[in-house]
CSV table of C-alpha atoms in Angstrom, one decimal:
chain,number,residue,atom,x,y,z
A,1,GLU,CA,111.6,63.9,93.1
A,2,ASP,CA,110.0,65.5,96.2
A,3,GLN,CA,107.6,68.6,95.9
A,4,VAL,CA,106.3,71.1,97.5
A,5,THR,CA,103.1,72.9,97.4
A,6,GLN,CA,101.7,75.9,99.4
A,7,SER,CA,98.4,77.5,99.0
A,8,PRO,CA,97.3,80.0,99.0
A,9,GLU,CA,99.4,81.9,97.8
A,10,ALA,CA,98.3,85.7,98.9
A,11,LEU,CA,96.5,85.7,102.1
A,12,ARG,CA,94.5,89.0,103.5
A,13,LEU,CA,92.9,88.1,107.0
A,14,GLN,CA,91.2,91.2,108.7
A,15,GLU,CA,92.4,91.0,112.7
A,16,GLY,CA,91.3,88.2,114.8
A,17,GLU,CA,90.3,86.9,111.5
A,18,SER,CA,91.4,82.4,111.8
A,19,SER,CA,92.2,80.9,109.6
A,20,SER,CA,94.9,77.6,107.8
A,21,LEU,CA,98.5,77.2,105.0
A,22,ASN,CA,97.8,74.1,103.9
A,23,CYS,CA,101.7,72.4,102.5
A,24,SER,CA,101.0,68.9,100.6
A,25,TYR,CA,104.5,67.4,99.3
A,26,THR,CA,105.7,64.6,97.5
A,27,VAL,CA,108.6,62.9,99.3
A,28,SER,CA,110.4,59.8,99.5
A,29,GLY,CA,111.5,59.0,103.3
A,30,LEU,CA,110.4,62.0,105.2
A,31,ARG,CA,113.0,62.8,107.5
A,32,GLY,CA,111.1,65.9,108.6
A,33,LEU,CA,109.3,68.8,107.3
A,34,PHE,CA,109.6,71.8,108.8
A,35,TRP,CA,108.0,75.9,108.6
A,36,TYR,CA,109.6,79.4,108.7
A,37,ARG,CA,108.0,82.8,108.5
A,38,GLN,CA,110.5,85.4,106.5
A,39,ASP,CA,110.1,89.2,106.0
A,40,PRO,CA,110.3,91.2,103.8
A,41,GLY,CA,114.2,91.5,103.0
A,42,LYS,CA,115.2,88.9,105.5
A,43,GLY,CA,115.5,85.4,106.2
A,44,PRO,CA,113.8,83.0,107.1
A,45,GLU,CA,112.6,82.6,110.6
A,46,PHE,CA,112.9,79.0,111.7
A,47,LEU,CA,109.1,78.1,113.7
A,48,PHE,CA,108.2,74.5,113.9
A,49,THR,CA,109.9,71.5,112.6
A,50,LEU,CA,107.7,67.8,112.8
A,51,TYR,CA,108.3,64.4,111.5
A,52,SER,CA,105.4,61.6,111.3
A,53,ALA,CA,101.9,62.0,111.2
A,54,GLY,CA,99.5,62.7,113.5
A,55,GLU,CA,102.2,65.3,115.1
A,56,GLU,CA,101.8,69.3,116.0
A,57,LYS,CA,103.2,72.3,117.4
A,58,GLU,CA,102.2,75.1,118.6
A,59,LYS,CA,103.7,78.3,119.7
A,60,GLU,CA,101.7,81.6,120.7
A,61,ARG,CA,98.4,82.0,118.1
A,62,LEU,CA,100.7,79.3,115.1
A,63,LYS,CA,100.0,75.9,115.1
A,64,ALA,CA,101.6,73.3,113.4
A,65,THR,CA,99.5,70.2,112.0
A,66,LEU,CA,101.3,67.5,109.6
A,67,THR,CA,99.1,64.3,107.9
A,68,LYS,CA,100.8,62.3,105.5
A,69,LYS,CA,100.8,64.4,102.7
A,70,GLU,CA,100.1,67.9,104.0
A,71,SER,CA,100.7,70.3,106.5
A,72,PHE,CA,98.9,72.5,107.4
A,73,LEU,CA,99.7,75.9,109.7
A,74,HIS,CA,96.4,77.3,111.5
A,75,ILE,CA,96.7,80.6,112.7
A,76,THR,CA,94.2,81.9,115.5
A,77,ALA,CA,93.3,85.0,115.9
A,78,PRO,CA,96.3,87.2,113.8
A,79,LYS,CA,97.4,90.0,114.6
A,80,PRO,CA,99.1,92.8,112.1
A,81,GLU,CA,102.9,91.9,113.3
A,82,ASP,CA,101.6,88.2,112.1
A,83,SER,CA,102.3,89.7,108.2
A,84,ALA,CA,104.5,87.7,106.5
A,85,THR,CA,105.6,85.0,104.4
A,86,TYR,CA,105.3,81.4,105.5
A,87,LEU,CA,107.3,79.1,103.4
A,88,CYS,CA,107.8,75.1,103.6
A,89,ALA,CA,109.7,72.4,103.7
A,90,VAL,CA,110.4,68.8,103.4
A,91,GLN,CA,113.5,67.1,104.5
A,92,ALA,CA,114.0,63.4,102.7
A,93,ARG,CA,117.6,61.3,104.5
A,94,ASN,CA,120.8,63.4,103.7
A,95,THR,CA,119.0,65.9,101.9
A,96,PRO,CA,118.8,70.1,102.0
A,97,LEU,CA,115.9,70.9,102.7
A,98,VAL,CA,113.6,71.5,99.0
A,99,PHE,CA,111.2,75.7,99.5
A,100,GLY,CA,107.3,75.9,98.0
A,101,LYS,CA,107.2,79.1,97.1
A,102,GLY,CA,105.3,80.5,100.6
A,103,THR,CA,102.0,81.9,101.5
A,104,ARG,CA,102.3,85.8,101.2
A,105,LEU,CA,99.5,86.6,104.0
A,106,SER,CA,98.3,89.8,105.4
A,107,VAL,CA,97.1,90.6,108.1
A,108,ILE,CA,94.7,93.9,108.3
A,109,ALA,CA,93.9,95.9,112.1
B,1,ASP,CA,127.2,84.1,119.2
B,2,THR,CA,124.4,86.4,117.0
B,3,GLY,CA,123.5,84.0,114.2
B,4,VAL,CA,124.6,83.7,110.6
B,5,SER,CA,126.1,86.5,109.4
B,6,GLN,CA,126.6,87.5,105.5
B,7,ASP,CA,128.2,90.0,103.9
B,8,PRO,CA,127.6,92.5,101.7
B,9,ARG,CA,124.2,92.7,102.5
B,10,HIS,CA,123.9,94.5,99.1
B,11,LYS,CA,125.4,94.2,95.7
B,12,ILE,CA,124.3,95.9,92.8
B,13,THR,CA,127.5,95.1,89.5
B,14,LYS,CA,127.6,95.3,85.7
B,15,ARG,CA,126.9,92.2,83.8
B,16,GLY,CA,129.7,90.5,83.0
B,17,GLN,CA,131.8,91.3,86.7
B,18,ASN,CA,132.7,89.0,88.9
B,19,VAL,CA,131.5,89.2,92.2
B,20,THR,CA,132.1,86.6,96.2
B,21,PHE,CA,129.9,86.7,99.1
B,22,ARG,CA,130.5,85.9,102.5
B,23,CYS,CA,128.7,83.7,105.0
B,24,ASP,CA,129.7,83.2,108.8
B,25,PRO,CA,128.2,80.3,110.0
B,26,ILE,CA,127.2,79.3,113.9
B,27,SER,CA,130.6,78.2,115.2
B,28,GLU,CA,129.1,74.7,116.1
B,29,HIS,CA,126.5,74.0,113.5
B,30,ASN,CA,129.2,71.8,111.3
B,31,ARG,CA,127.5,72.2,108.0
B,32,LEU,CA,126.5,75.5,105.4
B,33,TYR,CA,123.9,75.7,103.3
B,34,TRP,CA,123.9,78.4,100.6
B,35,TYR,CA,120.0,79.1,98.6
B,36,ARG,CA,119.3,81.3,96.2
B,37,GLN,CA,115.3,82.9,96.2
B,38,THR,CA,114.4,85.0,93.4
B,39,LEU,CA,110.7,87.0,94.2
B,40,GLY,CA,107.8,85.5,95.1
B,41,GLN,CA,110.3,82.4,95.5
B,42,GLY,CA,110.9,79.9,98.5
B,43,PRO,CA,114.5,80.0,98.0
B,44,GLU,CA,116.3,77.0,95.3
B,45,PHE,CA,119.2,75.1,97.2
B,46,LEU,CA,122.8,75.6,94.9
B,47,THR,CA,124.9,73.3,97.3
B,48,TYR,CA,126.2,72.6,100.9
B,49,PHE,CA,129.3,71.2,102.7
B,50,GLN,CA,129.9,69.7,106.0
B,51,ASN,CA,133.0,70.7,107.8
B,52,GLU,CA,135.2,71.7,104.2
B,53,ALA,CA,134.1,68.9,101.9
B,54,GLN,CA,131.4,69.8,99.7
B,55,LEU,CA,128.7,67.5,99.8
B,56,GLU,CA,126.3,68.2,96.9
B,57,LYS,CA,125.4,70.4,94.0
B,58,SER,CA,122.6,70.8,92.5
B,59,ARG,CA,121.7,71.4,88.9
B,60,LEU,CA,121.7,75.4,89.3
B,61,LEU,CA,125.2,75.5,89.7
B,62,SER,CA,126.3,76.5,87.0
B,63,ASP,CA,129.6,77.1,86.6
B,64,ARG,CA,130.4,80.2,86.5
B,65,PHE,CA,129.6,79.3,90.3
B,66,SER,CA,131.9,78.0,93.1
B,67,ALA,CA,132.2,77.5,96.6
B,68,GLU,CA,134.3,77.0,98.7
B,69,ARG,CA,134.6,77.1,103.0
B,70,PRO,CA,138.0,76.5,103.7
B,71,LYS,CA,139.2,75.1,107.0
B,72,GLY,CA,135.2,75.0,107.9
B,73,SER,CA,134.4,77.6,109.3
B,74,PHE,CA,133.0,80.7,107.2
B,75,SER,CA,132.7,79.4,102.9
B,76,THR,CA,132.1,82.2,100.3
B,77,LEU,CA,130.3,82.1,96.5
B,78,GLU,CA,131.7,83.4,93.6
B,79,ILE,CA,130.0,84.1,90.5
B,80,GLN,CA,131.6,84.9,87.5
B,81,ARG,CA,130.5,86.3,84.5
B,82,THR,CA,127.6,87.7,85.6
B,83,GLU,CA,124.2,87.6,84.1
B,84,GLN,CA,121.1,89.5,83.9
B,85,GLY,CA,119.5,86.2,85.2
B,86,ASP,CA,122.0,85.9,88.5
B,87,SER,CA,120.5,88.7,89.9
B,88,ALA,CA,118.8,87.2,93.7
B,89,MET,CA,119.3,87.1,96.6
B,90,TYR,CA,121.6,84.9,98.2
B,91,LEU,CA,120.9,83.1,101.8
B,92,CYS,CA,123.3,80.9,103.3
B,93,ALA,CA,122.2,79.3,106.2
B,94,SER,CA,124.0,76.3,109.0
B,95,SER,CA,123.1,73.0,110.6
B,96,PHE,CA,123.9,70.4,113.4
B,97,PRO,CA,121.5,67.8,112.4
B,98,GLN,CA,122.4,65.8,115.6
B,99,THR,CA,120.3,68.2,117.2
B,100,VAL,CA,117.5,67.6,118.1
B,101,ASN,CA,114.7,69.5,116.7
B,102,TYR,CA,117.1,71.0,114.3
B,103,GLY,CA,116.1,73.7,111.6
B,104,TYR,CA,118.0,75.5,109.5
B,105,THR,CA,119.8,79.2,110.9
B,106,PHE,CA,119.4,81.6,108.6
B,107,GLY,CA,121.5,84.6,108.1
B,108,SER,CA,119.5,88.0,106.4
B,109,GLY,CA,121.0,87.0,102.5
B,110,THR,CA,123.0,89.3,100.0
B,111,ARG,CA,120.8,90.6,97.3
B,112,LEU,CA,122.6,91.3,93.8
B,113,THR,CA,120.9,92.9,91.6
B,114,VAL,CA,123.3,93.5,87.6
B,115,VAL,CA,122.5,96.3,85.5
């Protein structure tokens, strides 16, 4: 069974304090690993798709990396508007996305 | 196209009543998904369609739940004889898997409260 474990469950950062979120996964035949951002009361918003170990994607202050067993979402010099829940999901071939529980990030000014 | 639309945004119902939610996907997307999310958890897969065909249903989807996607356009999710445990956010998403860097596009969800 495909599984996704995210850590930490919650993270509190000062503005400008860089950190990383972890996503460990077990999947048969990875087709893609996805990162989403979710604000309270809203649906998840797509950030990145990673397909193979060694791949990296960047968007503003966010950078996602992928190995054969885990993915990291690095947040550089975060701002209060980066506060949200970050969700990781994996997809095996021809199956729907399986999500982790997410990491709740709070960035304090 | 303004994305995935879900209606209603909020629904409060009494235990035992039936409820129906609607999802309008992005028009070019041929796949449509339903997920359920409770507080502090990630979205859990319920079912998905490719065009009008329902291809997979989760074990979470009891007999009280039914989903349809007539003509491969909008979809409805009906819950019969609601229970308090059905209280959750119901999320709809759509995708077009043939595109590069595809990702599911989610709607804003329908929050169901069963009292």
